[in-house]
Short mmCIF file of C-alpha atoms and ligand atoms in Angstrom, two decimals:
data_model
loop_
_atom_site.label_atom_id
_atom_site.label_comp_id
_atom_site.label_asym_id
_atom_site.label_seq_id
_atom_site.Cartn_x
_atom_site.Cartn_y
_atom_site.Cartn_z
CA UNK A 1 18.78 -28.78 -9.32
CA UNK A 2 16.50 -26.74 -7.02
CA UNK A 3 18.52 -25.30 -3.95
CA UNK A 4 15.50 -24.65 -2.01
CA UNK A 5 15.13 -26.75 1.16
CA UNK A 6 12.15 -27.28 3.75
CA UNK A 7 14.75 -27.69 6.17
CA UNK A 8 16.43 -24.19 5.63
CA UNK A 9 16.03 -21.40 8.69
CA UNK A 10 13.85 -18.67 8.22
CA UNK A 11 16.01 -15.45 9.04
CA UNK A 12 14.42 -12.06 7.24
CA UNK A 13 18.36 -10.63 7.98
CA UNK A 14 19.71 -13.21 5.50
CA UNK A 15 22.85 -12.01 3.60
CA UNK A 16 21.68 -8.96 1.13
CA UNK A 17 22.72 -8.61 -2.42
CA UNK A 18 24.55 -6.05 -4.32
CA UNK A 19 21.65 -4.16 -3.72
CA UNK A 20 20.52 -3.62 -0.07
CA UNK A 21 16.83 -2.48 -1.23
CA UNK A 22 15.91 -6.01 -2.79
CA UNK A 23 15.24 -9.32 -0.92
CA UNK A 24 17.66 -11.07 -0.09
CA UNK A 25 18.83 -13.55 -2.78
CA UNK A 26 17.88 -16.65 -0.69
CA UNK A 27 14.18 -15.67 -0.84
CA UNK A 28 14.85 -14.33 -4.77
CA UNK A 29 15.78 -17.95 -5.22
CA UNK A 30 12.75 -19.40 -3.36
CA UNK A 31 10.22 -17.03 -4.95
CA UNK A 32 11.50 -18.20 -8.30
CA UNK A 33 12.20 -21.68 -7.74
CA UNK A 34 9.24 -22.76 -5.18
CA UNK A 35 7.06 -19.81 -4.18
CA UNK A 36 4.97 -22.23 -2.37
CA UNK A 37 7.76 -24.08 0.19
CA UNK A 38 8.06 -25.07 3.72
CA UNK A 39 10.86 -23.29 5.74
CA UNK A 40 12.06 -23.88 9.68
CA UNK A 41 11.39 -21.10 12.38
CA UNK A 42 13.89 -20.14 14.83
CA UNK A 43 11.89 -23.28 17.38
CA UNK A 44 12.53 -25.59 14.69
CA UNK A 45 8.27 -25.15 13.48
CA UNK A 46 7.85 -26.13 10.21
CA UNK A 47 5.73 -22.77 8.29
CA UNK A 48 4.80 -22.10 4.63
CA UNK A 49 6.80 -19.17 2.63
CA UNK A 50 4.17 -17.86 0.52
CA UNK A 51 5.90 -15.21 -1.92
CA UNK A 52 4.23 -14.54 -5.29
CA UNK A 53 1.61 -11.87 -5.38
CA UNK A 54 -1.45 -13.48 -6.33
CA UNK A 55 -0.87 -16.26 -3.77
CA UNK A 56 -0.47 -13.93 -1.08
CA UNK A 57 -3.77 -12.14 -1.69
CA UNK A 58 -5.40 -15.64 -1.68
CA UNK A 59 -4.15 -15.96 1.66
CA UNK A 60 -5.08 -12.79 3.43
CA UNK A 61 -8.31 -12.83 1.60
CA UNK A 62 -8.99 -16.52 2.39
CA UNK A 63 -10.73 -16.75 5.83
CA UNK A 64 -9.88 -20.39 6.94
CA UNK A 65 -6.60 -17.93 7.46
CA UNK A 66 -6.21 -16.75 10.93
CA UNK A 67 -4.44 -13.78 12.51
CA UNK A 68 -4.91 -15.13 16.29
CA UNK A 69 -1.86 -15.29 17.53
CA UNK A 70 -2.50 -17.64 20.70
CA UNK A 71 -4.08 -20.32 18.72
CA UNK A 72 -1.62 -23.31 18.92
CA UNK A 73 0.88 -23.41 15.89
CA UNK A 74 0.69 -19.80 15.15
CA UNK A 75 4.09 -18.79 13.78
CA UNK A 76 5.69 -16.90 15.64
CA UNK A 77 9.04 -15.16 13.48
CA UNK A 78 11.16 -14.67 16.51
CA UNK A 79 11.45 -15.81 19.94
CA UNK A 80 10.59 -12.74 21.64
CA UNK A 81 7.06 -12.78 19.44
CA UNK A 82 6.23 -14.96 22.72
CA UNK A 83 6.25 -12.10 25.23
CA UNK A 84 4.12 -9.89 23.24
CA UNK A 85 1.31 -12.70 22.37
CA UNK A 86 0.76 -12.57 26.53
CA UNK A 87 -1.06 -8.59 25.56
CA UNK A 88 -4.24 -8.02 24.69
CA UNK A 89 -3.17 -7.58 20.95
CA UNK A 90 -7.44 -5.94 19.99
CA UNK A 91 -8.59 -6.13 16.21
CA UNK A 92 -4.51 -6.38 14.51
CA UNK A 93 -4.74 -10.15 15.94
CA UNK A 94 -8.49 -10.99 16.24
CA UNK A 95 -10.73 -13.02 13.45
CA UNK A 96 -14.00 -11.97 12.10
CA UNK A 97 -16.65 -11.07 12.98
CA UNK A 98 -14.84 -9.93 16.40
CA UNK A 99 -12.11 -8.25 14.13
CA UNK A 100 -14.51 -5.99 12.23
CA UNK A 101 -16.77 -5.16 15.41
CA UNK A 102 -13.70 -3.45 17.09
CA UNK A 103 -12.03 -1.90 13.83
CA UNK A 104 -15.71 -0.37 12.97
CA UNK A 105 -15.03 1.60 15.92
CA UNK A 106 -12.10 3.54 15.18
CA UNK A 107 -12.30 3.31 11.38
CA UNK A 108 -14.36 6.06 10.61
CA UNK A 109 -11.24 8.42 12.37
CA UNK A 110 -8.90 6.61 9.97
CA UNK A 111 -10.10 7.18 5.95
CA UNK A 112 -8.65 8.70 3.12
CA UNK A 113 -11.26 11.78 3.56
CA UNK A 114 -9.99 12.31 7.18
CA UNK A 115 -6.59 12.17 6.65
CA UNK A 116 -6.94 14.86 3.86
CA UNK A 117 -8.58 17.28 6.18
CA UNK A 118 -5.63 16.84 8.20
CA UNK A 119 -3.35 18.17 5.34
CA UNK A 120 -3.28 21.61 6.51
CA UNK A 121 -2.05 20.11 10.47
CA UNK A 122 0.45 18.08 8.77
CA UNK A 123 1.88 20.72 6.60
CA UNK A 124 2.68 22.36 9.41
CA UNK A 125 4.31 20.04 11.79
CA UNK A 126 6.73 19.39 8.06
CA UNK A 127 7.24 23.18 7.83
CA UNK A 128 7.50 23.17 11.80
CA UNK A 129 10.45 20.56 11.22
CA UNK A 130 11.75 21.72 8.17
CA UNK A 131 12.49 24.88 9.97
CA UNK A 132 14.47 23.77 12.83
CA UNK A 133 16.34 21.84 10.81
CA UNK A 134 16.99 24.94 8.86
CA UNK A 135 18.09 26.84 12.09
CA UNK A 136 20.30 24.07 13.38
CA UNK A 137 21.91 22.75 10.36
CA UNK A 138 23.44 21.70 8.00
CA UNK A 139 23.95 18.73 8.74
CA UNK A 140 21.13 16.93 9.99
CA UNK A 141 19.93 13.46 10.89
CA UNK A 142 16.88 13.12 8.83
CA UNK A 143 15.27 10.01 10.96
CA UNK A 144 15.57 11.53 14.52
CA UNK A 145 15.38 15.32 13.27
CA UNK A 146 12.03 14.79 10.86
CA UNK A 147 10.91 11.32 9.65
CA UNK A 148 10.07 9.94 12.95
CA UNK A 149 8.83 13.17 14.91
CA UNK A 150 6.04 13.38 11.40
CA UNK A 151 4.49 10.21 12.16
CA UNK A 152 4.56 10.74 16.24
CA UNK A 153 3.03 14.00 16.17
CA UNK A 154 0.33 13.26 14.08
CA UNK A 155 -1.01 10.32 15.64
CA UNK A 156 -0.87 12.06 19.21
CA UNK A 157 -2.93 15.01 17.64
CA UNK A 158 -5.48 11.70 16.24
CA UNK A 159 -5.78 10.41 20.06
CA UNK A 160 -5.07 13.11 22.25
CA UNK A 161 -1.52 11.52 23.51
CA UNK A 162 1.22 14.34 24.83
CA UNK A 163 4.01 14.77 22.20
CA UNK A 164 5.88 15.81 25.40
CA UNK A 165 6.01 12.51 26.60
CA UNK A 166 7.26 10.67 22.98
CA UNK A 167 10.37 9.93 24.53
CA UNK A 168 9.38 7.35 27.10
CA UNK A 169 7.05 5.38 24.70
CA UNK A 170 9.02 5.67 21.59
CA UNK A 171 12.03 4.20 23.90
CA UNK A 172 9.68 1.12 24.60
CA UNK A 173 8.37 0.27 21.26
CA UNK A 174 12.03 0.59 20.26
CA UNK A 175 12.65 -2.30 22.24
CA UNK A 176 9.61 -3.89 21.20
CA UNK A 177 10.20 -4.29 17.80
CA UNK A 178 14.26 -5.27 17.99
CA UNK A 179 14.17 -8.70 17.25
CA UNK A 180 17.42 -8.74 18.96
CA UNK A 181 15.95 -7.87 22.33
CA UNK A 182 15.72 -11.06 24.72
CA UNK A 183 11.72 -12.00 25.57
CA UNK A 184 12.00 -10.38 29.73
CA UNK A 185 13.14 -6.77 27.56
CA UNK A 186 10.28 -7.20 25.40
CA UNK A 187 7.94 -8.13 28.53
CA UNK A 188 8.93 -5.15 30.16
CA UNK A 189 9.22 -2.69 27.79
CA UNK A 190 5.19 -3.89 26.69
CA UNK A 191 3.97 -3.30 30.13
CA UNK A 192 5.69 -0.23 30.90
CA UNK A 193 3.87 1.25 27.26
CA UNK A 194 0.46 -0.68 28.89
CA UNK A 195 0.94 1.15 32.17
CA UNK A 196 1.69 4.88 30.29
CA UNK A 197 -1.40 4.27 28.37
CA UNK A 198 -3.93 3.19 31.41
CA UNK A 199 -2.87 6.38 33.81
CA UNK A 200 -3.37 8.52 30.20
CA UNK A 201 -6.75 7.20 29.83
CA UNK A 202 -7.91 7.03 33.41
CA UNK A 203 -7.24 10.95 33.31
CA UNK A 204 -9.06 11.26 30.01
CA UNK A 205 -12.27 9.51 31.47
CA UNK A 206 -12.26 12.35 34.20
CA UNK A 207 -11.38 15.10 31.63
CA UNK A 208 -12.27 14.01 27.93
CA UNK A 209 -10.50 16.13 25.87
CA UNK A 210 -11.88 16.49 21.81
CA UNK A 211 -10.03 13.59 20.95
CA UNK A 212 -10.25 9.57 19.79
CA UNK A 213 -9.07 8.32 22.75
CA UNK A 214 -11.39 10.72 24.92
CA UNK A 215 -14.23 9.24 22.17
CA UNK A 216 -13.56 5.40 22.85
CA UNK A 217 -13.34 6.03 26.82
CA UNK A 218 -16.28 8.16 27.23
CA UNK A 219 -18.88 6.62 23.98
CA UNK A 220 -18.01 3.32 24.07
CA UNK A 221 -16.94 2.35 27.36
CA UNK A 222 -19.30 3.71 28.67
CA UNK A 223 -22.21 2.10 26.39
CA UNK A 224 -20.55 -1.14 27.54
CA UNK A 225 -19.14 -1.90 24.08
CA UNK A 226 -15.21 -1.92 25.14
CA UNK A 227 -13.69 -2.71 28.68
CA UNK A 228 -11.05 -0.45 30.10
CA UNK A 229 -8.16 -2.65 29.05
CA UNK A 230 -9.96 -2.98 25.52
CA UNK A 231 -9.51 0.75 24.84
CA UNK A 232 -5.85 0.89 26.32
CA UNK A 233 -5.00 -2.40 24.10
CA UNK A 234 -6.41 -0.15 20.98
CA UNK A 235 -4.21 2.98 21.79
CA UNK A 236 -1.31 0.92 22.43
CA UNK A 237 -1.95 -0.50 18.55
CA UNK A 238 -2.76 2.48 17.13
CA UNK A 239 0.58 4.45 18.99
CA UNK A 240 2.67 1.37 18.15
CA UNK A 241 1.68 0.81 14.20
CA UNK A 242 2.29 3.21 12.41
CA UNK A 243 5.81 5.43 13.61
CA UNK A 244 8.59 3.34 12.48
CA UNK A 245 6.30 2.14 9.32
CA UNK A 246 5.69 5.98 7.91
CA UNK A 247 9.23 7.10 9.68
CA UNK A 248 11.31 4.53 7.32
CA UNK A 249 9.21 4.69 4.65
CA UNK A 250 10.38 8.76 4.55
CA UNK A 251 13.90 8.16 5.55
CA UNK A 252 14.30 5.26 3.35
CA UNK A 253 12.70 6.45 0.99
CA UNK A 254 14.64 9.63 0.49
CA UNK A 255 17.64 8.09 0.22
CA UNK A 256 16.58 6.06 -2.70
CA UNK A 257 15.22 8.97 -4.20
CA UNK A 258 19.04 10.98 -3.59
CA UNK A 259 20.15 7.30 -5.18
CA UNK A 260 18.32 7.98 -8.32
CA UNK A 261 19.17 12.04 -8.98
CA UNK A 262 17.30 11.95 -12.70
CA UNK A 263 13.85 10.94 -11.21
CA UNK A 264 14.70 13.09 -8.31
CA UNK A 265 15.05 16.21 -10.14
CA UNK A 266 11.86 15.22 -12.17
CA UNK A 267 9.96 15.39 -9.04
CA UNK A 268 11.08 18.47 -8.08
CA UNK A 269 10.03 19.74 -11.47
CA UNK A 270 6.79 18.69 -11.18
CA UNK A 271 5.02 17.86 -7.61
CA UNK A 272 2.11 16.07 -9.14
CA UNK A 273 4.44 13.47 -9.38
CA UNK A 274 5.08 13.13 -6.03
CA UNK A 275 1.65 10.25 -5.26
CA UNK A 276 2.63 8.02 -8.27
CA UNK A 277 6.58 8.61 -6.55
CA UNK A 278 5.19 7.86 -2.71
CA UNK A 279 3.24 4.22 -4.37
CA UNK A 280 6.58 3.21 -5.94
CA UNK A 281 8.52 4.09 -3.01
CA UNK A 282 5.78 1.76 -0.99
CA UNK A 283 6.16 -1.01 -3.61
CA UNK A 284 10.07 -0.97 -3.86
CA UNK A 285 11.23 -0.89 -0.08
CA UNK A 286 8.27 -3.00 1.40
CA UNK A 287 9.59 -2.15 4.82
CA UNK A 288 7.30 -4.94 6.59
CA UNK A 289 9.68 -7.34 5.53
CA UNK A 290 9.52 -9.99 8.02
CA UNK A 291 6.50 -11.80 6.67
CA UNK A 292 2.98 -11.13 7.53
CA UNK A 293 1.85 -14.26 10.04
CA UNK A 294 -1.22 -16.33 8.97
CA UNK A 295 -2.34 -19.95 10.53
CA UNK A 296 -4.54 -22.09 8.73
CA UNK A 297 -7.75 -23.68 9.51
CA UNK A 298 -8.37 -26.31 7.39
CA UNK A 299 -7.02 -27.24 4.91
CA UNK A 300 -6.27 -25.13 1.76
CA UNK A 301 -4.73 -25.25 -1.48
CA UNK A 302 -2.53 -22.35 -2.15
CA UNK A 303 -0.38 -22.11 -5.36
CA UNK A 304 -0.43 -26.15 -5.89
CA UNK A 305 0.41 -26.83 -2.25
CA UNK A 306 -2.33 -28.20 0.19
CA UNK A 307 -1.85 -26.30 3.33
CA UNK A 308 -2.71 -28.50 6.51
CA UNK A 309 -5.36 -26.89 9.19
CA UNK A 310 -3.19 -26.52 11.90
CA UNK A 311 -0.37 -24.89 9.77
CA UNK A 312 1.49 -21.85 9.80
CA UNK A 313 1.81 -19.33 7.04
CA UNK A 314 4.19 -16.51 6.32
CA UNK A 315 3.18 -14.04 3.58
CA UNK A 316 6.32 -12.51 2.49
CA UNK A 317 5.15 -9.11 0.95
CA UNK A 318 8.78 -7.97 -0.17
CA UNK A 319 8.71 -10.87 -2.82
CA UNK A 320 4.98 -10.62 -3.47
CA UNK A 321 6.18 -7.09 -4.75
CA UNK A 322 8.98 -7.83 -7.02
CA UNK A 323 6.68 -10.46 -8.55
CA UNK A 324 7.58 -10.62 -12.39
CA UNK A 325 4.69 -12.04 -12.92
CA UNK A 326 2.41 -8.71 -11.35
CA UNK A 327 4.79 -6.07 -12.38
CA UNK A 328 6.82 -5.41 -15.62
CA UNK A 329 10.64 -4.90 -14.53
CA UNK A 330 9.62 -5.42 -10.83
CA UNK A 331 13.37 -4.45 -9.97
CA UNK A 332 13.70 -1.33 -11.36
CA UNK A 333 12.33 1.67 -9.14
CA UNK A 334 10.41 4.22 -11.76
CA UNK A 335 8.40 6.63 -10.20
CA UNK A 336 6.41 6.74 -13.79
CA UNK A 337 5.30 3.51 -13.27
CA UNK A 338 1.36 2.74 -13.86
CA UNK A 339 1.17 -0.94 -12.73
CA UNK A 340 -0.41 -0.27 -9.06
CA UNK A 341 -1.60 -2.84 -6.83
CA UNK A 342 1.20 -3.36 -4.07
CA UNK A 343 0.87 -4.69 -1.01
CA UNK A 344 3.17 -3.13 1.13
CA UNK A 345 0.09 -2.08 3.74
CA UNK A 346 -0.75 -5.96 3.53
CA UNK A 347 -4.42 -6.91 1.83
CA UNK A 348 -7.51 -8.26 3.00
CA UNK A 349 -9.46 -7.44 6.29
CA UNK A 350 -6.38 -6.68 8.01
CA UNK A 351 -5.03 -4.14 5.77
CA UNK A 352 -3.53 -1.30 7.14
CA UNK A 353 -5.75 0.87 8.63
CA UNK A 354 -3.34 3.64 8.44
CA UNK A 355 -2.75 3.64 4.80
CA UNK A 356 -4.75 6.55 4.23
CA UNK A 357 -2.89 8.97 6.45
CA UNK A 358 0.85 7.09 5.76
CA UNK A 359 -0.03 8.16 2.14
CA UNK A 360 -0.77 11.84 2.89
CA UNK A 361 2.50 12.48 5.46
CA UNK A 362 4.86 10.50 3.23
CA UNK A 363 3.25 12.82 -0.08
CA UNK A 364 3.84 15.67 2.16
CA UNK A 365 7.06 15.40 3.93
CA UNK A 366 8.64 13.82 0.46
CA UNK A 367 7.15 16.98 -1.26
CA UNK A 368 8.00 19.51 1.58
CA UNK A 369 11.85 18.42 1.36
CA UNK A 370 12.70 18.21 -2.35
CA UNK A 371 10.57 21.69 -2.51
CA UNK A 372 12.50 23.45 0.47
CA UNK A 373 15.96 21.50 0.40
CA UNK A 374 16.42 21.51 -3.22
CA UNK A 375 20.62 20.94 -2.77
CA UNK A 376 19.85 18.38 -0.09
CA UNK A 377 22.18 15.21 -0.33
CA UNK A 378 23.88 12.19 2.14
CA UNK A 379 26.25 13.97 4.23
CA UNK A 380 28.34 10.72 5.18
CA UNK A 381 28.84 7.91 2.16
CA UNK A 382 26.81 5.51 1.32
CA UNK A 383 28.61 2.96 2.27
CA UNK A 384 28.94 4.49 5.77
CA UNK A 385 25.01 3.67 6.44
CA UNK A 386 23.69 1.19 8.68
CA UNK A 387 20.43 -0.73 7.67
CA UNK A 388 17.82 -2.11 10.19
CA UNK A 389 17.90 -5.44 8.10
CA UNK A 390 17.67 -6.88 11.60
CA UNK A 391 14.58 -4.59 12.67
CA UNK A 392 11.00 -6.02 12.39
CA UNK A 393 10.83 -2.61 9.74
CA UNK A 394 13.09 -2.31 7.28
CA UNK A 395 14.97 1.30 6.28
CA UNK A 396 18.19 3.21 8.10
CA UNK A 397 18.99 4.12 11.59
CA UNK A 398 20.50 7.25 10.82
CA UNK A 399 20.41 9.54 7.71
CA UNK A 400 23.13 12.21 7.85
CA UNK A 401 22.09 14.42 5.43
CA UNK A 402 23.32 18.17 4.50
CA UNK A 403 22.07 20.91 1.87
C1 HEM B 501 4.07 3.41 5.40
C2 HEM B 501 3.57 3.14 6.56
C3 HEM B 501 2.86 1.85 6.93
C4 HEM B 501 3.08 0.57 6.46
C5 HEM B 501 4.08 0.10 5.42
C6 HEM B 501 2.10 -0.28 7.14
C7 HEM B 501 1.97 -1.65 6.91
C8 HEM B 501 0.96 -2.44 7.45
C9 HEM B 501 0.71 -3.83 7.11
C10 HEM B 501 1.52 -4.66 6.13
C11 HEM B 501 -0.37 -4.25 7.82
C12 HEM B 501 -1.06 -5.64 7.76
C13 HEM B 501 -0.72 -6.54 8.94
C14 HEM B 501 -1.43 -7.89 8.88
O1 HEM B 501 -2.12 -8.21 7.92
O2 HEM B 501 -1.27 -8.66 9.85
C15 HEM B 501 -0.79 -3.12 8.63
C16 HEM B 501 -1.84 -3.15 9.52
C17 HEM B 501 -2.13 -2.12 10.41
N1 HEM B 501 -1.58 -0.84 10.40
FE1 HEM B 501 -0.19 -0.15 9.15
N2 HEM B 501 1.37 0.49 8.01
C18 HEM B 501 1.80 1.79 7.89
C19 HEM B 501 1.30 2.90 8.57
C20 HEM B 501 0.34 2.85 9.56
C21 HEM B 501 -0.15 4.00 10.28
C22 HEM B 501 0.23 5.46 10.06
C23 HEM B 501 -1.02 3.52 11.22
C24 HEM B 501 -1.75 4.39 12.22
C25 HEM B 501 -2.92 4.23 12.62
C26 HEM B 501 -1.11 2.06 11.04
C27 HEM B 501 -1.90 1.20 11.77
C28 HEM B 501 -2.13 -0.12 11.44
C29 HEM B 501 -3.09 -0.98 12.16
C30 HEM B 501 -3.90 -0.59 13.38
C31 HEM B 501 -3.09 -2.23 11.50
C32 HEM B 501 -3.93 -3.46 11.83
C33 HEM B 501 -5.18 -3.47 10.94
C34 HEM B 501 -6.08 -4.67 11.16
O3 HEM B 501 -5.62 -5.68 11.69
O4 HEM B 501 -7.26 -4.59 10.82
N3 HEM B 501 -0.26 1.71 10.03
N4 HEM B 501 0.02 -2.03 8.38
#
């Protein structure tokens, strides 16, 4: 008898297995019982767990799918989601053709060709890192000390923000994405990271420097093509996405790689391993594991269900990459594996615009470690470690690690 219920709570912290990398069994259950199925929200609003692969890239490929968060019935996971659908949210929560006009402005800054000219400037903030760590240690605390400064620093280089000033808006994004934080937190901590960003950009429209943010404020603000609060909305995203994302994807994904010495010492033998390593590590963790947040149109059949215009859909990417029926062995992490096709930067229009560079500072600060900290292991045990499995991203608040 199926224990699956459309009456059930949807909470992404649900109880963990023996194995704190894999979904939680409840949604294990689900995926293999009724991929398709109706689940509650938190406000009692019916939504559709999608959770096999091919079903979830018929959603975010489907159109009559939207991503506009203030359209009635858009599912929102928690209840602080509500304070941060007041923002101007730019192309992340926008349809086409709207989304693609303001994502063809800054996607030229973000492909796979750019982000490899930046090897040499991301090399050296890992080295840069690497060595202070060195000076200071052992131990260290691998997500404060060098898997979130990576991220951070490279993104202020992209738009011209001060590193110098990572404190203050790392402290509110923090908040913003602790779904434990009430909905005034979240209010406040989103306009104190709006205010940072409009005196930053009011200076850069006096004195553009050679940067993206300089570029939006002086090219296309000027030519009438984005407003003022248009081009803060667009650094706010482009700060915001992608510093926890690449930050636990390192962290985390170190530790798994300590977890499993054997393919950790065969990476260290042999660094063109290390892209086929950084995929699997993508695929396995899935940090977005919340659900990506889709409302439908009209109305569509998805994996045997009709979906009702009007309903809400979560794609549940964590599930859509264990699917047995896309991968062989989906639970076992090999870093030899040659099935690709993971969606743990999401699919479709929306798909992360960041993938490109996430790919090149996870290859290089994965690479930089086992190369430089050959000895390096978990300085506390593993039982001693605290994971976000409350956090809209997925991984470990600290890392203790020594060498
Ligand atoms: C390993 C690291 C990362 C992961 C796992 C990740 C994951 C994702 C996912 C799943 C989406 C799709 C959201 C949706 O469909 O609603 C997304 C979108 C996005 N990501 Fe990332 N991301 C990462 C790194 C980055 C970085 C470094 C940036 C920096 C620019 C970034 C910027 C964005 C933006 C702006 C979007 C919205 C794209 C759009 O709506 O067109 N991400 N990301």
């Amino acid at each position: 008898m199926t224990q699956v219920s459309d009456t059930e709570v949807f909470d992404f912290a649900a109880e963990r297995g023996k194995c704190p990398y894999d979904p939680p069994p409840v949604f294990q259950r689900r995926m293999a019982e009724r991929p398709v199925s109706r689940i509650r929200l938190w406000n009692d609003q019916p939504v559709w767990m999608v959770m096999r692969h091919a079903d979830v890239r018929a959603v975010l490929t489907d159109e009559r799918f939207s991503a506009n968060n203030l359209a009635p019935g858009f599912p929102l996971i928690t209840p602080s989601g509500e304070a941060l659908t007041q923002d101007n949210p730019t192309f992340v929560r926008l349809d086409p053709p709207e989304h693609g006009r303001l994502r063809g402005m800054v996607n030229p800054d973000f492909t796979m060709k750019r982000a490899i000219a930046l090897r040499p400037q991301i090399q050296q903030i890992v080295d840069g890192l690497v060595d202070q760590m060195v000076a200071k240690g052992p131990p260290a605390e691998l997500v404060e000390d060098f898997a979130l400064p990576i991220p951070t620093q490279v993104i202020c280089l992209i738009l011209g923000v001060p590193y110098s000033d990572h404190d203050y808006f790392q402290s509110c994004t923090r908040v913003m994405t602790d779904v434990k934080a009430t909905e005034e937190e979240v209010g406040d901590a989103s306009q104190a990271l709006t205010d940072y960003l409009t005196g930053l950009i009011a200076r850069k429209a006096e004195e553009p420097g050679d940067d993206l943010l300089s570029k939006l404020v002086v090219e296309r603000e000027q030519r009438g093509e984005l407003s003022r609060d248009d081009v803060v909305a667009m650094a706010r995203l482009l700060l915001d996405a992608g510093h926890e994302t690449t930050a636990m994807m390192i962290s985390y994904g170190m530790l798994l790689l300590l977890r499993h010495p054997g393919q950790l010492a065969a990476l260290r033998a042999d660094e063109k391993l290390v892209p086929g390593a950084v995929e699997e590590l993508l695929r396995y963790l899935t940090v977005i594991h919340t659900g990506v947040p889709r409302l439908a149109t009209a109305d569509v059949e998805i994996g045997g269900e009709t979906i009702r215009a009007g309903e809400g859909v979560l794609c549940f990417l964590p599930t859509a990459n264990r699917d047995p029926g896309r991968f062989s062995d989906p639970d076992t992490f090999d870093i030899h594996r040659t099935d690709r096709g993971h969606m743990a930067f999401g699919f479709g229009v929306h798909q992360c615009i960041g993938q490109g560079l996430a790919r090149v500072e996870l290859q290089i600060a994965l690479a930089t470690l086992v190369r430089r900290l050959p000895e390096l292991a978990l300085a506390v045990p593993f039982e001693e470690l605290r994971f976000r499995h409350t956090m809209f991203v997925e991984g470990v608040y600290e890392l203790p690690v020594t060498w």
